[in-house]
XYZ file of C-alpha atoms in Angstrom:
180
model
C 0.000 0.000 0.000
C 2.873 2.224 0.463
C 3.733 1.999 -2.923
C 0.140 2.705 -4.106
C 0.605 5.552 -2.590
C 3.740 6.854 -4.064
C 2.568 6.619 -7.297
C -0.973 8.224 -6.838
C 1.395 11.229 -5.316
C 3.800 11.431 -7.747
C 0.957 11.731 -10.331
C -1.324 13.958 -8.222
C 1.178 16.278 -7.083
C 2.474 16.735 -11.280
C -1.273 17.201 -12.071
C -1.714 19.366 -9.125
C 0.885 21.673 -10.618
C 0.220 21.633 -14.079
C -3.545 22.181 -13.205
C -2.721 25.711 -12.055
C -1.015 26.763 -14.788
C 2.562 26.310 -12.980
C 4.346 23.014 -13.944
C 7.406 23.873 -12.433
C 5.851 24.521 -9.089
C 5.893 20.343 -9.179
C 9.596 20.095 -8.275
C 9.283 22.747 -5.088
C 6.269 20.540 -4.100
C 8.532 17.213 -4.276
C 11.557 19.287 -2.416
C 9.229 20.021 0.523
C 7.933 16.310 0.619
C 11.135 14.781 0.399
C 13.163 17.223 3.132
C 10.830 16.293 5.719
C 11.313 12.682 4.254
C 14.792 13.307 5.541
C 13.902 14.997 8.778
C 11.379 12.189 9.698
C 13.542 9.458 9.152
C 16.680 11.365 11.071
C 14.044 11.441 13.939
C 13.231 8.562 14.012
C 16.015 7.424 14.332
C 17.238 9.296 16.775
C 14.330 8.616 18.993
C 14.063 6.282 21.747
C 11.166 3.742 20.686
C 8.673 2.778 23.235
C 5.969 0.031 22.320
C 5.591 -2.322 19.574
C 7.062 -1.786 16.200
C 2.943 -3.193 15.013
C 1.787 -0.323 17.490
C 4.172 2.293 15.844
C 3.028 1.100 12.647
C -0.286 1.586 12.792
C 0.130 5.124 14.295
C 2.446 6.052 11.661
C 0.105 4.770 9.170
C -2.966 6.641 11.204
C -0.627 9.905 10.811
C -0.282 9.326 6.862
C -4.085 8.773 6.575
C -4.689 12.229 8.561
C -2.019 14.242 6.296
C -3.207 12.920 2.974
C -6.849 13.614 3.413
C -6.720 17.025 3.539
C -5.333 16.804 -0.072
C -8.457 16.141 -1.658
C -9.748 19.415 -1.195
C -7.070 22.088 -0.600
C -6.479 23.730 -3.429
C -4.211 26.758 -2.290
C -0.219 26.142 -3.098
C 0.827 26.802 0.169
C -1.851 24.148 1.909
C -0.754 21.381 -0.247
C 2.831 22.222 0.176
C 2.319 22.327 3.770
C 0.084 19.422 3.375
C 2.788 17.102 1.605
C 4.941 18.005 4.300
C 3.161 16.314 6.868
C 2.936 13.246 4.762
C 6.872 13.369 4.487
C 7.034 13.252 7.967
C 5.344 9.891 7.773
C 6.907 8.238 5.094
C 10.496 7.134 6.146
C 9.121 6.175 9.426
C 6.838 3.335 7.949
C 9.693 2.249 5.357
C 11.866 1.529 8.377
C 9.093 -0.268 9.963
C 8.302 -2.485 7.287
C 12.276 -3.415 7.393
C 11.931 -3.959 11.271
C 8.807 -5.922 10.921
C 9.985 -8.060 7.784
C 13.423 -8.968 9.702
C 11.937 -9.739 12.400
C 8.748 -12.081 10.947
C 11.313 -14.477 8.817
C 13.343 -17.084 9.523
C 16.862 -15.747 8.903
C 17.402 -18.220 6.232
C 15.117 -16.315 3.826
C 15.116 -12.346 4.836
C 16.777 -11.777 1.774
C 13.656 -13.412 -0.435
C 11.139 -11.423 1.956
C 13.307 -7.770 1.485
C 12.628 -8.631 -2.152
C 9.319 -9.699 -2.264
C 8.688 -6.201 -0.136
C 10.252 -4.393 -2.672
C 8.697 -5.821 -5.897
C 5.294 -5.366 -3.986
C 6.205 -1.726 -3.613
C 7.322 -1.129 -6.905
C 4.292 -2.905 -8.528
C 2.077 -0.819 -6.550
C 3.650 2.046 -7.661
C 3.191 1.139 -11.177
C -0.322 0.340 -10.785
C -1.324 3.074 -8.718
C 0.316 5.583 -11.700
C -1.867 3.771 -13.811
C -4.554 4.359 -11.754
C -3.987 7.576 -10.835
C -3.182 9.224 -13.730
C -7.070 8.137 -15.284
C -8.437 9.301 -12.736
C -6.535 12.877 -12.957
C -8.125 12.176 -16.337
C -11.486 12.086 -15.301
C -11.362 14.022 -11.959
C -8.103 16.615 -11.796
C -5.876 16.046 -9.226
C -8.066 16.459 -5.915
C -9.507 12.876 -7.389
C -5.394 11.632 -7.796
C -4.705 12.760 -4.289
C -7.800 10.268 -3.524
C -6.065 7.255 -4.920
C -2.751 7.769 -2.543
C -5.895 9.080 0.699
C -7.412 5.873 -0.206
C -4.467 3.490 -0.162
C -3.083 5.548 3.403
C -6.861 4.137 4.776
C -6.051 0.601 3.360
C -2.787 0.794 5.198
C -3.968 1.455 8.394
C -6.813 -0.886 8.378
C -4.007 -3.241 7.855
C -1.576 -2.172 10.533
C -4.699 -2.068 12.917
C -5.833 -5.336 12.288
C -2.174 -6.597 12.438
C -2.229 -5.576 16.104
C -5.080 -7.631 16.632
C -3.894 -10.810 15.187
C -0.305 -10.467 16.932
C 0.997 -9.631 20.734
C 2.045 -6.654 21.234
C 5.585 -7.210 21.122
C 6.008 -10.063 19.134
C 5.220 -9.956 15.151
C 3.300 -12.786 13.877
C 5.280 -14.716 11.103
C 2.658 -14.548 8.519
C 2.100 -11.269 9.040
C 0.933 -8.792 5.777
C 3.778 -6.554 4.658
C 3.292 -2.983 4.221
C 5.723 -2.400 1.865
């Protein structure tokens, strides 16, 4: 779902752009997302963890839900940019989660085969979600785009939520669903 989600932004956020006349505004909209990338995953890691990585998860994913919903409607430049930021600040901290999660729900033997399977599963959804996304810029404008990526944010935290159901708190289930 993650990767649904990058690829309904990276369409929605071009679209955005281009629908008001100001194409180049895309890049300054992708700077702003991506710096607090940075900044969220630097504070992350600097930050003493407390609870389950599942826990964690699901809050991160509850934070990336509550940022990207407000996209649907804002229209003003300095919203969305504002807007992307939170969703920045989100990002890197359930990438590192699906790595702790994944590592730590396979036998050793095959964590290289999981990684992999995490990150075709990413990149697919980012391929389909363009796909996706991009009709339904076609059809909708960009509001409609920034759906697509609000939609799969809800999808991921329905999954990290039921994850904590189906697992103890500090132990991840083995055949638990990847995020990635």
């Amino acid at each position: 779902m993650l990767g649904v989600f990058f690829g309904a932004m990276q369409v929605s956020v071009a679209a955005y752009a281009v629908g008001r006349g100001t194409p180049d505004a895309a890049a300054l909209l992708y700077f702003v997302s991506n710096c607090t990338n940075l900044v969220g995953g630097w504070a992350y890691g600097a930050w003493r963890h407390g609870g389950s990585p599942r826990r964690r998860q699901a809050a991160a994913a509850a934070c990336l839900t509550l940022a990207s919903l407000p996209l649907t409607f804002l229209d003003a430049p300095l919203a969305v940019g504002a807007t992307l930021a939170l969703t920045g600040l989100a990002v890197p901290v359930l990438l590192i989660l699906a790595s702790v999660l994944t590592e730590s729900s396979v036998p050793r033997a095959v964590l290289t085969q999981a990684f992999t399977w995490g990150n075709s599963a990413s990149a697919a959804g980012i391929a389909g979600a363009a796909a996706v996304a991009g009709r339904v810029v076609d059809t909708g404008g960009a509001h409609a785009g920034f759906g697509v990526a609000a939609g799969a944010a809800v999808v991921m935290t329905v999954l990290a939520l039921s994850g904590l159901r189906d697992s103890s708190p500090d132990v991840p289930k083995s055949s638990a669903p990847l995020l990635g």
